[in-house]
Coordinates of C-alpha atoms in Angstrom, one line a residue:
X1 CA -65.1 -23.4 -54.1
X2 CA -62.7 -21.6 -52.0
X3 CA -63.5 -21.6 -48.3
X4 CA -61.0 -19.7 -46.3
X5 CA -60.5 -20.0 -42.4
X6 CA -61.7 -17.4 -39.8
X7 CA -58.4 -16.7 -38.4
X8 CA -54.8 -18.1 -38.1
X9 CA -52.4 -19.2 -35.7
X10 CA -50.1 -16.9 -33.9
X11 CA -46.7 -16.4 -35.4
X12 CA -45.0 -18.3 -32.5
X13 CA -47.4 -21.3 -33.0
X14 CA -46.9 -21.1 -36.8
X15 CA -43.0 -20.9 -36.4
X16 CA -42.9 -23.8 -33.8
X17 CA -45.2 -25.8 -36.1
X18 CA -42.7 -25.7 -39.1
X19 CA -39.6 -26.2 -36.9
X20 CA -41.4 -29.3 -35.5
X21 CA -42.3 -30.2 -39.1
X22 CA -38.6 -30.0 -40.2
X23 CA -37.1 -31.7 -37.3
X24 CA -39.6 -34.4 -37.1
X25 CA -39.5 -35.2 -40.7
X26 CA -35.7 -35.1 -40.7
X27 CA -35.5 -37.4 -37.8
X28 CA -37.9 -39.7 -39.3
X29 CA -36.4 -39.9 -42.8
X30 CA -32.7 -40.1 -41.3
X31 CA -33.9 -42.6 -38.6
X32 CA -35.3 -45.0 -41.1
X33 CA -32.1 -44.8 -43.3
X34 CA -30.3 -45.8 -40.1
X35 CA -32.3 -48.5 -39.5
X36 CA -33.0 -50.0 -42.9
X37 CA -30.2 -49.1 -45.4
X38 CA -26.4 -50.0 -45.4
X39 CA -24.5 -47.0 -44.6
X40 CA -20.8 -46.3 -43.9
X41 CA -19.8 -46.5 -40.3
X42 CA -18.8 -42.9 -40.7
X43 CA -22.4 -42.0 -42.1
X44 CA -24.1 -43.9 -39.4
X45 CA -22.1 -42.3 -36.7
X46 CA -22.5 -38.7 -38.0
X47 CA -26.3 -39.2 -38.7
X48 CA -26.6 -40.7 -35.0
X49 CA -25.0 -38.1 -33.2
X50 CA -26.3 -35.2 -35.3
X51 CA -30.0 -36.8 -34.5
X52 CA -29.5 -37.1 -31.0
X53 CA -28.2 -33.4 -30.7
X54 CA -30.6 -32.1 -32.7
X55 CA -33.7 -33.6 -31.1
X56 CA -32.2 -32.8 -27.6
X57 CA -32.3 -29.2 -28.5
X58 CA -35.7 -29.5 -30.0
X59 CA -37.1 -30.8 -26.8
X60 CA -37.9 -27.5 -25.0
X61 CA -39.2 -26.1 -28.5
X62 CA -41.7 -29.1 -28.7
X63 CA -42.7 -28.5 -24.6
X64 CA -43.4 -24.7 -25.5
X65 CA -45.4 -25.6 -28.6
X66 CA -47.3 -28.3 -26.5
X67 CA -48.2 -25.7 -23.7
X68 CA -49.4 -22.9 -26.3
X69 CA -51.7 -25.8 -28.1
X70 CA -53.2 -26.4 -24.4
X71 CA -53.4 -22.9 -23.4
X72 CA -54.2 -20.8 -26.6
X73 CA -57.4 -21.1 -28.4
X74 CA -57.5 -22.7 -31.9
X75 CA -58.4 -20.8 -34.7
X76 CA -62.1 -21.3 -35.7
X77 CA -62.9 -23.3 -38.9
X78 CA -66.4 -22.9 -39.8
X79 CA -65.7 -24.9 -43.2
X80 CA -65.3 -28.2 -41.0
X81 CA -68.3 -30.5 -39.5
X82 CA -68.1 -30.9 -35.7
X83 CA -67.2 -34.4 -36.4
X84 CA -64.5 -33.4 -38.6
X85 CA -63.3 -30.8 -35.9
X86 CA -63.3 -33.7 -33.3
X87 CA -61.3 -36.0 -35.5
X88 CA -58.8 -33.5 -36.2
X89 CA -58.6 -32.7 -32.5
X90 CA -57.7 -36.4 -31.8
X91 CA -55.3 -36.9 -34.6
X92 CA -53.3 -33.7 -33.4
X93 CA -53.6 -34.9 -29.7
X94 CA -52.1 -38.3 -31.0
X95 CA -49.4 -36.8 -32.7
X96 CA -48.4 -34.5 -29.7
X97 CA -48.4 -37.7 -27.2
X98 CA -46.3 -39.7 -29.6
X99 CA -43.9 -37.2 -30.4
X100 CA -43.4 -36.7 -26.7
X101 CA -43.2 -40.4 -26.1
X102 CA -40.6 -40.4 -29.0
X103 CA -38.5 -37.6 -27.6
X104 CA -38.4 -38.9 -23.9
X105 CA -37.9 -42.4 -24.6
X106 CA -35.0 -41.4 -27.0
X107 CA -33.6 -39.7 -24.0
X108 CA -34.0 -42.9 -21.7
X109 CA -32.8 -45.4 -23.7
X110 CA -29.2 -43.5 -23.9
X111 CA -26.6 -45.9 -22.8
X112 CA -23.5 -43.5 -23.2
X113 CA -23.0 -39.8 -23.0
X114 CA -24.6 -38.0 -25.9
X115 CA -22.6 -34.8 -27.2
X116 CA -24.7 -31.7 -28.4
X117 CA -23.0 -29.9 -31.1
X118 CA -19.9 -29.5 -28.9
X119 CA -21.9 -27.3 -26.5
X120 CA -22.5 -30.0 -23.6
X121 CA -22.8 -33.6 -23.0
X122 CA -26.0 -35.3 -21.8
X123 CA -25.2 -38.2 -19.5
X124 CA -27.5 -41.2 -19.8
X125 CA -30.3 -40.6 -16.9
X126 CA -30.5 -44.6 -16.3
X127 CA -27.9 -47.6 -16.5
X128 CA -27.7 -49.8 -19.6
X129 CA -29.8 -52.7 -19.0
X130 CA -33.5 -54.0 -19.1
X131 CA -34.9 -50.2 -18.5
X132 CA -32.8 -48.8 -21.5
X133 CA -33.7 -51.6 -23.7
X134 CA -37.4 -51.0 -22.8
X135 CA -37.2 -47.4 -23.8
X136 CA -35.4 -48.3 -26.9
X137 CA -38.1 -50.6 -27.9
X138 CA -40.6 -47.9 -27.1
X139 CA -38.7 -45.4 -29.0
X140 CA -38.7 -47.5 -32.2
X141 CA -42.4 -48.4 -32.1
X142 CA -43.3 -44.7 -31.3
X143 CA -41.2 -43.6 -34.2
X144 CA -43.1 -46.0 -36.7
X145 CA -46.2 -44.9 -35.3
X146 CA -45.2 -41.0 -35.4
X147 CA -44.2 -41.7 -39.1
X148 CA -47.8 -43.0 -39.8
X149 CA -49.6 -40.1 -38.0
X150 CA -47.4 -37.6 -39.8
X151 CA -48.3 -39.2 -43.3
X152 CA -52.0 -39.3 -42.2
X153 CA -51.8 -35.5 -41.2
X154 CA -50.3 -34.7 -44.4
X155 CA -52.8 -36.5 -46.5
X156 CA -55.5 -34.7 -44.4
X157 CA -54.3 -31.4 -45.4
X158 CA -53.8 -32.4 -49.0
X159 CA -57.5 -33.5 -48.9
X160 CA -58.8 -30.6 -47.4
X161 CA -56.9 -28.2 -49.7
X162 CA -58.1 -30.0 -52.9
X163 CA -61.7 -29.7 -51.6
X164 CA -61.1 -25.8 -51.2
X165 CA -60.8 -25.9 -47.3
X166 CA -57.8 -24.0 -46.8
X167 CA -56.5 -25.2 -43.7
X168 CA -52.8 -25.0 -44.6
X169 CA -53.1 -21.1 -44.6
X170 CA -53.4 -21.1 -41.0
X171 CA -49.9 -22.3 -40.7
X172 CA -48.5 -19.9 -43.4

C-alpha cells in the first residue's frame, strides 16, 4: 500500500532538516569517537576544534529551523492517527529541546577560547569552575539522550516507509 502525504515541507525547512541531520549525526559519531576510542593527540585536537567550530556556526541555522517549526504549519498527514501524530509531535519537540540543550551547554562549558575556522574566536562566556563543569555534564548527558532520540527518529521513519506511509518524501 502506497500512502502519500498531502504536501511537503517548504524548501527552506527541508534544507535546514538535512543540514541539521548532517551536522548532528557527524557531531554525535565523532564526539563518541573522541569520548570512547583511543585516538592520536593530533586527531583528538583536530576533531575537537572542528566540532566546536562546526556546531558554533550551526547554532543560527538551528535557531532559524526552530522558529520555522513553530511559525509554519506542518504538512497534513492523513495516513497517521491522531495518536501517532501527537507522538510524532512530542518526539520532534524533544529532539528540538535536546539539540538546543546540546548546543548551548556546549558553549557554556567552554573553558578556553574556541577558534571558528580562522574566522573569529569565541571567548568562554563563563570562568572555568563549577558552572562550566555543570554545563559539561549537561552537555554529555544531552548528547547521549540526543543519540537515542535520533536513532528512534530514524527507526520510526523506516517503520513508516515499510508500511507504505511515505513520510520521508515530505523531506525530500
